[in-house]
Coordinates of C-alpha atoms and ligand atoms in Angstrom, one line a residue:
M1 CA -16.0 -7.6 -19.2
E2 CA -16.7 -8.0 -15.5
L3 CA -16.4 -4.6 -13.7
S4 CA -14.9 -4.6 -10.3
W5 CA -13.5 -2.2 -7.7
F6 CA -10.0 -3.3 -8.2
K7 CA -10.2 -2.6 -12.0
K8 CA -11.3 1.0 -11.8
G9 CA -9.4 1.9 -8.6
T10 CA -6.0 3.5 -8.7
I11 CA -3.2 1.7 -6.8
Y12 CA -0.7 3.8 -4.9
Q13 CA 2.4 1.9 -3.8
I14 CA 4.0 3.0 -0.5
Y15 CA 7.5 2.0 0.4
P16 CA 7.0 2.4 4.1
R17 CA 10.7 2.9 5.0
S18 CA 10.8 6.0 3.0
F19 CA 7.3 7.4 3.2
N20 CA 7.0 9.3 6.5
D21 CA 8.8 9.0 9.8
S22 CA 6.4 9.7 12.8
N23 CA 8.8 9.1 15.7
N24 CA 11.9 10.7 14.2
D25 CA 14.3 7.7 14.2
G26 CA 15.1 8.2 10.5
I27 CA 12.9 5.3 9.3
G28 CA 9.4 5.7 7.9
D29 CA 6.7 3.8 9.8
L30 CA 3.0 2.9 10.0
R31 CA 2.0 5.9 12.1
G32 CA 3.7 8.0 9.5
I33 CA 1.3 6.5 6.9
I34 CA -1.7 7.2 9.2
E35 CA -0.6 10.9 9.4
K36 CA -0.8 11.1 5.6
L37 CA -4.1 9.3 4.9
D38 CA -6.0 12.6 4.3
Y39 CA -3.3 13.5 1.8
L40 CA -3.8 10.2 0.0
Q41 CA -7.5 10.5 0.0
G42 CA -7.2 13.9 -1.4
L43 CA -5.1 12.6 -4.2
H44 CA -8.0 10.3 -5.2
V45 CA -6.1 7.1 -5.0
D46 CA -8.1 4.0 -4.0
I47 CA -5.9 1.1 -3.1
L48 CA -2.8 1.5 -1.0
W49 CA -0.1 -1.2 -1.5
L50 CA 2.4 -1.4 1.2
S51 CA 5.8 -2.9 0.5
P52 CA 6.6 -5.5 3.2
I53 CA 5.9 -4.5 6.8
F54 CA 6.6 -7.8 8.5
C55 CA 9.5 -8.7 10.8
S56 CA 12.7 -8.8 8.9
P57 CA 16.4 -8.4 9.4
N58 CA 16.2 -6.0 6.3
D59 CA 18.9 -7.5 4.2
D60 CA 16.6 -6.6 1.3
N61 CA 14.4 -4.1 3.2
G62 CA 11.6 -6.4 4.3
Y63 CA 11.7 -8.7 1.2
D64 CA 13.4 -11.1 3.6
I65 CA 10.7 -12.0 6.1
S66 CA 11.4 -13.6 9.5
D67 CA 7.8 -13.7 10.7
Y68 CA 4.9 -13.4 8.4
C69 CA 2.4 -12.5 11.1
A70 CA 4.2 -9.8 13.0
I71 CA 4.9 -6.2 12.3
M72 CA 8.6 -5.1 11.9
P73 CA 9.2 -3.2 15.2
E74 CA 10.9 -0.3 13.3
F75 CA 7.5 0.2 11.6
G76 CA 5.4 0.0 14.7
T77 CA 3.0 -2.4 16.4
M78 CA 0.0 -4.6 15.4
E79 CA -2.2 -1.9 17.1
D80 CA -0.7 0.7 14.7
F81 CA -1.5 -1.7 11.8
D82 CA -5.1 -2.2 12.9
E83 CA -5.6 1.5 13.2
L84 CA -4.1 2.1 9.8
L85 CA -6.4 -0.5 8.2
Q86 CA -9.4 0.9 9.9
K87 CA -8.7 4.5 9.0
T88 CA -7.9 3.5 5.4
H89 CA -11.3 1.8 5.2
D90 CA -13.0 4.7 6.9
R91 CA -11.9 6.9 4.1
G92 CA -13.3 4.5 1.5
M93 CA -9.8 3.3 0.5
R94 CA -8.5 -0.3 0.4
L95 CA -5.2 -1.7 1.6
I96 CA -3.1 -4.5 0.2
L97 CA 0.0 -6.1 1.5
D98 CA 3.1 -7.5 -0.1
L99 CA 3.2 -11.3 0.0
V100 CA 6.8 -12.6 -0.3
A101 CA 6.1 -16.3 -0.8
N102 CA 9.0 -17.5 -2.9
H103 CA 11.6 -17.1 -0.1
C104 CA 11.8 -16.0 3.5
S105 CA 14.7 -14.8 5.7
D106 CA 17.5 -17.1 6.8
E107 CA 16.6 -15.7 10.3
H108 CA 13.1 -17.2 10.0
L109 CA 12.5 -20.0 12.5
W110 CA 11.9 -22.4 9.6
F111 CA 15.4 -21.9 8.3
K112 CA 17.1 -21.7 11.6
E113 CA 15.6 -25.1 12.3
A114 CA 16.2 -26.5 8.8
K115 CA 19.9 -25.7 9.1
K116 CA 20.3 -27.7 12.3
S117 CA 20.5 -31.1 10.6
K118 CA 19.4 -33.1 7.6
D119 CA 16.6 -34.8 9.5
N120 CA 15.2 -31.7 11.0
S121 CA 11.4 -31.5 10.4
F122 CA 11.8 -28.2 8.7
R123 CA 14.6 -29.3 6.4
N124 CA 12.3 -29.9 3.5
Y125 CA 10.9 -26.4 3.7
F126 CA 13.9 -25.4 1.6
H127 CA 15.9 -26.6 -1.5
W128 CA 19.0 -28.5 -0.4
R129 CA 21.4 -30.2 -2.8
K130 CA 24.7 -32.0 -2.6
P131 CA 27.7 -30.3 -4.0
A132 CA 28.7 -30.9 -7.6
A133 CA 31.6 -33.4 -8.2
D134 CA 34.2 -30.6 -7.8
G135 CA 32.6 -29.5 -4.5
G136 CA 31.1 -26.4 -6.1
P137 CA 27.5 -25.4 -6.3
P138 CA 25.0 -28.0 -7.7
N139 CA 24.3 -26.1 -10.9
N140 CA 25.2 -22.8 -12.7
W141 CA 22.2 -20.8 -11.5
K142 CA 23.0 -17.2 -10.8
S143 CA 21.3 -15.1 -8.1
F144 CA 19.3 -12.0 -9.3
F145 CA 21.6 -10.0 -7.1
G146 CA 25.0 -11.5 -8.3
G147 CA 27.0 -14.6 -7.6
S148 CA 25.8 -18.2 -7.4
A149 CA 22.2 -18.9 -6.4
W150 CA 23.5 -21.6 -4.0
E151 CA 25.1 -21.1 -0.6
Y152 CA 27.2 -23.8 1.1
D153 CA 26.2 -24.9 4.6
S154 CA 29.1 -26.4 6.4
T155 CA 27.0 -28.1 9.1
S156 CA 25.4 -30.5 6.6
G157 CA 27.8 -30.2 3.7
E158 CA 25.0 -29.3 1.4
Y159 CA 24.0 -26.2 -0.6
Y160 CA 20.7 -24.3 -0.3
L161 CA 19.0 -22.4 -3.1
H162 CA 18.6 -18.6 -2.9
L163 CA 17.5 -16.8 -6.1
F164 CA 18.0 -13.5 -4.3
T165 CA 20.5 -12.8 -1.5
K166 CA 22.0 -15.6 0.5
K167 CA 19.8 -14.3 3.4
Q168 CA 16.7 -15.1 1.3
P169 CA 16.5 -18.9 1.1
D170 CA 13.9 -20.1 -1.4
L171 CA 10.9 -22.0 0.0
N172 CA 10.2 -25.4 -1.2
W173 CA 6.6 -25.2 -2.6
E174 CA 6.6 -28.9 -3.4
N175 CA 6.2 -29.4 0.4
P176 CA 2.4 -29.1 1.2
K177 CA 3.3 -27.9 4.6
V178 CA 5.1 -24.9 3.2
R179 CA 2.0 -24.0 1.1
E180 CA -0.2 -24.3 4.2
E181 CA 2.1 -22.0 6.2
I182 CA 1.8 -19.4 3.5
Y183 CA -1.9 -19.8 3.1
D184 CA -2.3 -19.5 6.9
A185 CA -0.4 -16.2 6.9
M186 CA -2.6 -14.9 4.1
R187 CA -5.7 -15.9 6.0
F188 CA -4.4 -14.1 9.1
W189 CA -4.2 -10.8 7.2
L190 CA -7.4 -11.3 5.2
D191 CA -9.3 -12.1 8.4
K192 CA -8.2 -8.7 9.7
G193 CA -9.8 -7.2 6.6
V194 CA -6.9 -6.7 4.3
D195 CA -8.1 -6.3 0.7
G196 CA -5.6 -8.4 -1.1
F197 CA -1.9 -9.0 -1.9
R198 CA 0.7 -7.9 -4.3
M199 CA 2.6 -11.2 -4.9
D200 CA 6.3 -10.8 -5.0
V201 CA 8.1 -12.9 -7.7
I202 CA 5.2 -15.3 -7.7
P203 CA 6.2 -16.8 -11.1
L204 CA 9.3 -18.3 -9.4
I205 CA 7.7 -20.6 -6.8
S206 CA 7.8 -23.8 -8.7
K207 CA 11.3 -25.0 -9.5
R208 CA 12.3 -27.1 -12.5
D209 CA 12.7 -30.8 -11.8
G210 CA 16.3 -31.8 -11.3
Y211 CA 17.5 -28.2 -11.2
P212 CA 18.9 -28.3 -14.8
D213 CA 21.8 -25.9 -15.7
A214 CA 20.7 -22.7 -17.3
P215 CA 21.7 -22.2 -21.0
D216 CA 24.1 -19.5 -21.9
V217 CA 21.6 -16.9 -22.9
G218 CA 20.8 -13.4 -21.4
F219 CA 19.5 -13.2 -17.8
R220 CA 16.0 -12.2 -18.8
K221 CA 15.7 -15.3 -21.0
I222 CA 17.0 -17.4 -18.2
I223 CA 14.4 -16.0 -15.8
E224 CA 11.6 -16.8 -18.3
D225 CA 12.8 -20.3 -19.3
V226 CA 14.5 -21.6 -16.2
Y227 CA 13.5 -19.8 -13.0
A228 CA 9.9 -18.7 -13.7
N229 CA 6.9 -20.7 -15.1
G230 CA 7.9 -23.9 -13.4
P231 CA 6.0 -27.2 -13.9
R232 CA 3.7 -27.0 -10.9
L233 CA 3.2 -23.3 -10.8
H234 CA -0.3 -23.1 -12.1
E235 CA -1.4 -25.9 -9.8
Y236 CA -0.2 -23.9 -6.8
L237 CA -1.8 -20.7 -8.0
R238 CA -5.2 -22.4 -8.4
E239 CA -4.8 -24.0 -5.0
M240 CA -4.0 -20.7 -3.4
N241 CA -7.0 -19.1 -5.1
E242 CA -9.4 -21.9 -4.3
K243 CA -8.2 -22.3 -0.7
V244 CA -7.7 -18.7 0.3
V245 CA -8.3 -15.7 -1.9
S246 CA -11.6 -16.7 -3.4
H247 CA -13.1 -16.8 0.1
Y248 CA -12.7 -13.1 0.6
D249 CA -13.6 -9.8 -1.2
A250 CA -9.9 -9.5 -2.1
F251 CA -7.7 -9.5 -5.1
S252 CA -4.2 -10.6 -6.1
L253 CA -1.8 -8.6 -8.1
A254 CA 1.2 -10.6 -9.4
E255 CA 4.6 -9.2 -9.9
G256 CA 5.1 -10.3 -13.5
V257 CA 8.8 -11.2 -13.5
G258 CA 9.4 -13.9 -16.1
I259 CA 5.9 -13.5 -17.6
N260 CA 5.5 -12.5 -21.2
H261 CA 2.5 -11.6 -23.3
N262 CA 2.3 -15.1 -24.6
N263 CA 1.9 -16.9 -21.3
A264 CA 0.3 -14.0 -19.3
G265 CA -3.2 -15.5 -19.9
L266 CA -2.3 -18.6 -18.0
Y267 CA -1.9 -16.4 -14.9
I268 CA -4.8 -13.9 -15.3
N269 CA -7.5 -15.2 -17.6
C270 CA -10.6 -15.0 -15.4
D271 CA -11.8 -18.5 -16.3
R272 CA -8.5 -20.0 -14.9
K273 CA -9.2 -18.7 -11.4
E274 CA -5.5 -18.1 -10.5
L275 CA -4.6 -14.4 -10.2
N276 CA -6.6 -11.2 -10.7
M277 CA -4.1 -9.1 -12.4
L278 CA -0.4 -8.6 -13.0
Y279 CA 2.1 -5.9 -13.9
H280 CA 4.6 -7.0 -16.4
F281 CA 8.2 -5.9 -16.8
D282 CA 8.2 -5.0 -20.5
V283 CA 7.5 -1.3 -19.9
L284 CA 9.6 -1.1 -16.7
E285 CA 12.5 -2.7 -18.5
C286 CA 12.0 -1.2 -22.0
T287 CA 15.4 0.4 -21.9
I288 CA 17.2 -2.5 -20.1
V289 CA 18.3 -5.1 -22.6
N290 CA 19.3 -8.1 -20.5
G291 CA 19.5 -7.0 -16.9
K292 CA 20.4 -4.1 -14.7
F293 CA 23.9 -2.6 -15.0
E294 CA 24.3 -4.3 -18.4
E295 CA 23.8 -2.9 -21.8
D296 CA 20.9 -0.5 -22.2
S297 CA 19.0 0.9 -25.1
P298 CA 17.7 4.5 -25.6
F299 CA 14.0 5.1 -25.0
D300 CA 12.0 4.5 -28.1
L301 CA 8.4 5.6 -28.3
V302 CA 7.3 3.3 -31.0
N303 CA 8.7 0.4 -29.0
L304 CA 6.7 1.6 -26.0
K305 CA 3.6 1.7 -28.1
S306 CA 4.1 -1.8 -29.4
I307 CA 4.6 -3.1 -25.8
F308 CA 1.3 -1.6 -24.8
K309 CA -0.3 -2.9 -27.9
R310 CA 0.9 -6.5 -27.7
W311 CA -0.2 -6.7 -24.0
R312 CA -3.6 -5.2 -24.8
D313 CA -4.1 -7.8 -27.5
A314 CA -2.9 -10.6 -25.3
V315 CA -5.3 -10.0 -22.4
H316 CA -8.1 -8.6 -24.4
E317 CA -11.5 -9.3 -22.7
K318 CA -10.2 -12.2 -20.6
G319 CA -7.7 -10.8 -18.2
W320 CA -6.6 -7.6 -16.5
L321 CA -3.4 -5.7 -16.2
A322 CA -2.0 -3.2 -13.8
N323 CA -0.1 -0.5 -15.4
A324 CA 3.1 0.6 -13.7
M325 CA 5.9 2.9 -15.0
G326 CA 8.0 2.8 -11.9
N327 CA 8.3 1.2 -8.5
H328 CA 10.8 0.6 -5.7
D329 CA 13.0 -1.5 -8.0
F330 CA 13.6 1.0 -10.8
A331 CA 15.0 4.4 -11.3
R332 CA 12.4 7.3 -11.1
M333 CA 9.8 7.3 -13.9
I334 CA 10.3 10.9 -14.8
S335 CA 14.1 10.5 -15.1
R336 CA 13.7 7.6 -17.4
F337 CA 10.7 8.5 -19.6
G338 CA 10.3 12.2 -19.2
D339 CA 12.7 15.1 -18.7
D340 CA 13.7 15.7 -15.1
K341 CA 15.2 19.2 -15.9
Q342 CA 13.8 21.7 -18.4
Y343 CA 10.4 20.2 -19.0
W344 CA 10.1 18.5 -15.6
S345 CA 6.6 19.7 -14.9
A346 CA 5.1 19.2 -18.4
S347 CA 6.7 15.8 -18.9
A348 CA 5.5 14.5 -15.5
K349 CA 2.0 15.5 -16.3
M350 CA 2.1 14.2 -19.8
L351 CA 3.3 10.8 -18.5
L352 CA 0.3 10.7 -16.2
I353 CA -2.0 11.4 -19.1
M354 CA -0.6 8.5 -20.9
Q355 CA -0.6 6.1 -18.0
S356 CA -4.1 7.0 -16.8
T357 CA -5.6 6.5 -20.3
Q358 CA -4.0 3.1 -20.9
N359 CA -6.1 0.0 -20.4
G360 CA -5.8 -1.6 -16.9
T361 CA -5.6 -0.6 -13.3
L362 CA -3.4 2.5 -12.8
N363 CA -0.5 1.7 -10.5
L364 CA 1.3 4.7 -9.1
Y365 CA 4.4 4.9 -7.0
Q366 CA 5.0 7.3 -4.1
G367 CA 6.6 10.6 -4.9
D368 CA 5.8 10.4 -8.7
E369 CA 2.8 12.7 -7.9
I370 CA 5.3 15.5 -7.1
G371 CA 7.7 14.5 -9.9
M372 CA 10.5 13.1 -7.6
T373 CA 13.7 12.5 -9.6
N374 CA 16.7 10.3 -9.5
I375 CA 19.3 10.9 -6.8
V376 CA 23.1 11.3 -7.2
L377 CA 25.0 9.1 -4.7
E378 CA 28.5 10.6 -4.3
S379 CA 30.3 7.5 -3.0
V380 CA 29.9 3.9 -2.3
G381 CA 29.2 4.8 1.4
E382 CA 25.9 6.3 0.3
I383 CA 24.6 3.2 -1.5
K384 CA 22.0 1.3 0.6
D385 CA 20.4 -1.1 -1.8
V386 CA 21.8 -4.7 -1.6
Q387 CA 21.6 -5.2 -5.4
S388 CA 23.7 -2.1 -6.1
L389 CA 26.1 -2.9 -3.3
N390 CA 26.6 -6.4 -4.6
F391 CA 27.2 -5.1 -8.1
Y392 CA 29.7 -2.6 -6.9
N393 CA 31.6 -5.1 -4.8
E394 CA 31.6 -7.8 -7.4
N395 CA 32.9 -5.3 -9.8
L396 CA 35.8 -4.4 -7.4
E397 CA 36.9 -8.0 -7.7
T398 CA 36.4 -8.5 -11.4
K399 CA 37.5 -5.0 -12.3
R400 CA 35.1 -5.1 -15.2
Y401 CA 34.4 -1.4 -15.0
P402 CA 36.4 1.5 -13.4
K403 CA 34.9 2.3 -10.0
E404 CA 33.6 5.7 -11.1
L405 CA 31.8 4.1 -14.0
A406 CA 30.2 1.5 -11.7
L407 CA 28.9 4.2 -9.4
E408 CA 27.6 6.1 -12.5
M409 CA 25.7 3.0 -13.6
I410 CA 24.2 2.6 -10.1
N411 CA 23.2 6.3 -10.2
K412 CA 21.5 5.7 -13.5
E413 CA 19.7 2.4 -12.8
G414 CA 20.0 1.6 -9.1
R415 CA 17.0 1.0 -6.9
D416 CA 18.0 3.7 -4.3
N417 CA 16.8 6.2 -6.9
A418 CA 13.2 5.4 -6.1
R419 CA 13.7 4.8 -2.4
T420 CA 14.8 8.2 -1.2
P421 CA 12.5 9.7 1.4
V422 CA 9.3 11.4 0.2
Q423 CA 9.8 15.2 0.1
W424 CA 7.0 16.7 2.2
N425 CA 8.3 20.3 2.6
D426 CA 11.4 22.4 2.5
E427 CA 12.3 21.9 6.1
I428 CA 15.1 19.7 7.4
N429 CA 15.3 16.4 5.5
G430 CA 12.3 17.4 3.4
G431 CA 10.0 17.0 6.4
F432 CA 10.4 13.2 6.3
S433 CA 12.2 13.1 9.7
I434 CA 14.2 15.4 11.9
A435 CA 16.7 12.5 12.4
N436 CA 19.2 11.5 9.9
P437 CA 17.2 9.4 7.3
W438 CA 18.3 5.8 6.6
L439 CA 18.9 6.8 3.0
K440 CA 19.8 10.3 1.9
V441 CA 17.1 12.8 0.9
N442 CA 17.4 14.2 -2.6
P443 CA 18.8 17.7 -2.1
N444 CA 16.2 19.0 -4.6
Y445 CA 13.6 18.8 -1.8
L446 CA 13.9 22.6 -1.5
D447 CA 12.3 22.9 -4.9
I448 CA 10.3 19.7 -5.2
N449 CA 8.0 19.0 -2.2
V450 CA 4.4 18.4 -1.4
K451 CA 3.9 21.6 0.6
K452 CA 5.0 23.9 -2.2
Q453 CA 2.9 22.0 -4.8
D454 CA -0.1 21.8 -2.6
K455 CA -0.6 25.6 -2.9
D456 CA 0.3 25.9 -6.6
P457 CA -2.7 25.3 -8.9
D458 CA -0.3 24.5 -11.8
S459 CA 1.7 21.9 -9.9
I460 CA 2.2 18.3 -10.8
L461 CA 0.5 17.4 -7.6
N462 CA -2.7 19.3 -8.4
F463 CA -2.6 18.0 -11.9
Y464 CA -2.6 14.4 -10.5
R465 CA -5.5 15.3 -8.2
G466 CA -7.5 16.7 -11.0
L467 CA -6.8 13.9 -13.5
L468 CA -7.3 11.0 -11.0
K469 CA -10.7 12.5 -10.2
I470 CA -11.6 12.9 -13.9
R471 CA -10.6 9.3 -14.5
K472 CA -13.0 8.1 -11.8
E473 CA -15.8 10.0 -13.5
H474 CA -15.1 8.6 -16.9
D475 CA -15.3 4.8 -17.4
V476 CA -14.0 5.2 -20.9
F477 CA -10.5 6.0 -19.5
V478 CA -10.5 2.5 -17.9
Y479 CA -12.6 0.3 -20.0
G480 CA -12.6 2.0 -23.4
D481 CA -11.6 0.2 -26.6
F482 CA -8.3 1.4 -27.9
E483 CA -7.8 2.7 -31.4
E484 CA -4.3 3.7 -32.4
I485 CA -3.6 6.6 -34.7
E486 CA -0.3 7.2 -36.5
F487 CA 1.3 4.2 -34.8
N488 CA 4.7 4.7 -36.4
N489 CA 5.0 8.4 -35.4
P490 CA 8.2 8.4 -33.3
N491 CA 7.4 11.6 -31.5
M492 CA 3.7 11.5 -30.8
Y493 CA 1.4 9.0 -29.1
I494 CA -2.2 9.4 -30.4
Y495 CA -5.2 7.2 -29.7
N496 CA -8.9 7.1 -29.4
K497 CA -10.8 5.3 -26.7
M498 CA -14.4 4.4 -27.0
L499 CA -17.0 3.1 -24.6
G500 CA -20.7 3.1 -25.6
N501 CA -21.4 6.7 -26.8
D502 CA -18.3 8.1 -25.1
K503 CA -15.2 8.8 -27.0
I504 CA -11.9 10.4 -26.0
T505 CA -8.9 11.3 -28.1
V506 CA -5.5 11.4 -26.4
I507 CA -2.8 13.4 -28.1
L508 CA 0.7 13.4 -26.6
N509 CA 3.9 15.2 -27.7
F510 CA 6.6 12.9 -26.4
G511 CA 9.5 15.2 -26.7
S512 CA 11.1 18.6 -26.2
S513 CA 10.3 20.1 -29.6
V514 CA 7.2 21.9 -30.7
I515 CA 5.1 19.6 -33.0
Y516 CA 2.3 20.4 -35.4
Y517 CA -0.4 17.9 -35.7
K518 CA -3.2 18.1 -38.3
S519 CA -6.3 16.5 -36.9
S520 CA -9.1 15.3 -38.9
G521 CA -11.5 17.8 -37.6
E522 CA -11.9 16.3 -34.1
I523 CA -11.1 19.5 -32.4
D524 CA -14.3 21.3 -33.6
K525 CA -16.5 18.5 -32.3
S526 CA -14.9 18.1 -28.9
T527 CA -14.1 19.8 -25.6
I528 CA -10.7 19.7 -23.9
L529 CA -11.1 17.5 -20.9
V530 CA -7.4 17.4 -19.9
N531 CA -4.5 19.7 -20.9
N532 CA -1.1 20.0 -19.2
Y533 CA -0.7 23.5 -20.6
E534 CA -3.0 26.4 -20.1
T535 CA -3.9 26.6 -23.7
L536 CA -4.0 24.5 -26.9
S537 CA -3.3 26.5 -30.0
V538 CA -5.1 25.4 -33.1
E539 CA -5.3 27.0 -36.5
N540 CA -7.2 25.4 -39.4
D541 CA -7.4 22.1 -37.7
T542 CA -3.6 22.1 -37.0
M543 CA -2.6 21.9 -33.4
R544 CA 0.6 23.4 -32.2
L545 CA 1.8 21.2 -29.4
Q546 CA 4.3 22.5 -26.9
P547 CA 7.1 20.4 -25.6
Y548 CA 5.6 17.4 -23.8
Q549 CA 2.1 18.8 -24.2
G550 CA -0.6 16.3 -23.7
V551 CA -4.4 16.7 -24.1
V552 CA -7.4 14.6 -23.8
L553 CA -10.3 15.6 -26.0
K554 CA -13.8 14.5 -25.3
M555 CA -16.1 14.1 -28.3
N556 CA -19.3 16.1 -27.8
Ligands
TEU1 O1 11.6 -8.0 -7.2 C1 11.9 -9.1 -8.1 C2 12.7 -8.8 -9.2 O2 12.7 -9.4 -10.2 C3 13.7 -7.7 -8.9 O3 14.9 -8.4 -8.7 C4 13.9 -6.9 -10.1 O4 14.2 -7.6 -11.2 C5 15.1 -6.0 -9.8 O5 14.9 -5.3 -8.6 C6 15.2 -5.0 -10.9 O6 16.5 -4.7 -10.9 C7 10.9 -8.3 -6.1 C8 10.9 -7.1 -5.2 O7 10.1 -6.1 -5.9 C9 12.3 -6.6 -4.9 O8 12.3 -5.4 -4.2 C10 12.9 -7.7 -4.1 O9 14.3 -7.4 -3.9 C11 12.9 -9.1 -4.8 O10 11.6 -9.4 -5.3 C12 13.2 -10.2 -3.8 O11 12.1 -10.3 -2.9
CA2 CA1 10.2 5.9 12.5

């Protein structure tokens, strides 16, 4: 296994709009990030991933780009960016950007031109099709954010494809000029010294020939079989690596939408020279059956273990995964997998013990280090996310659910949960901004905030700092071979990790009851390296684990 900085490093995702507002206009910005670099360094994270910072009309908060080589004015200037990059590097950290290559904004020059006429030289940058016989969309594809994936353009009488909102037209990767445009944009940032890219919905860039109708199966299956993994995908990824990424000391992290453990190797096996790592959706969607705001299933620990296991087996020795339990597209990690009330602190810490001892690069999301929780939006007026808004409005038409229930579903699964401003202190708006923030601050900022936790040695924040440092000092956390113990135990997650002469045992109580665990004598031969409680009580080899208690034992 080849060792590399991006394998051992911890990735910390920043959603710039919500991170820190330096000029008090209610919107987070680049200078706001610069102000917090010491904080991030002190957290012992290594690689900052910024969600998109490029010019955008913000229909989907920057995931609709109108200029790939310019900074969104709300976020600052190119000078601010250069300073941010320099100061990140000065602190020994790296910076990666979010590359949205599947689609751009309908306000991008390319699309504005393409729309002008059928013979415009940019026309072929996008997917245009004639209407079906009845005048409707060319096929039955649905957008990820509701409604048809095709939008009618009255100027030309044709439809264009948009797998996301209608303001996010899909780029036509068959056109070599499109590929060169994207590669040029990548080189622009790499030449500045950027350390790589997180690649938004990269599995979707190659479309199926003839745009065949999707079968009547769940949306997840449609994504896998119809939208993602298209016929020329791997050719494009190899080209992108060969022409661009491989020329730099940089790495690529794929968003694994539509990738499963069977085809993952095609993307990330080292010998294929395509992408360096991916984060998959199986953990992130482990309680979501088919798609958001549809049926969901209760959290099941054995299922979680089997997801981790099958992915470990799938990439064993050949590829590399990033390990995410939350991001800007999902509800808060602690509200989903832990207990955001009574055992808030213990469960947040336990989840980090689990995440930091799994194989792969640790991928954290802003605010999880202080245990930020889901938000309750009181009315439709407070919803900001386009996916939730579309769901709400579509539901008003179809009357599928009562309005109150629709709002409840949004509060449970909606993306705004993870996007509320970071809670820095107990002052106005949690110290994010003195202006009214673009999305409401979680009122629990009075209790949950960085300033309070900074001083408290038992806080979640200080636990993160300690554990991330320990992880850096112990290669076994990252590269160790995994040995599962009591796999079918529904309340505990127990495993060994081994590397050379080093061995650790991880013992996690995944619930709110006290559990007794009889160890096979490990405890006498080991020291406690990590513990999210002050003590670990053991009697005759039987441990008494508190609610959500987690320990890492290091064999002497
Ligand atoms: O997300 C892709 C994606 O699959 C999401 O639609 C995800 O399934 C959904 O949010 C979960 O409910 C990426 C970005 O991370 C997301 O923020 C963008 O909206 C999307 O691409 C379009 O660029
Ligand atoms: Ca600002």
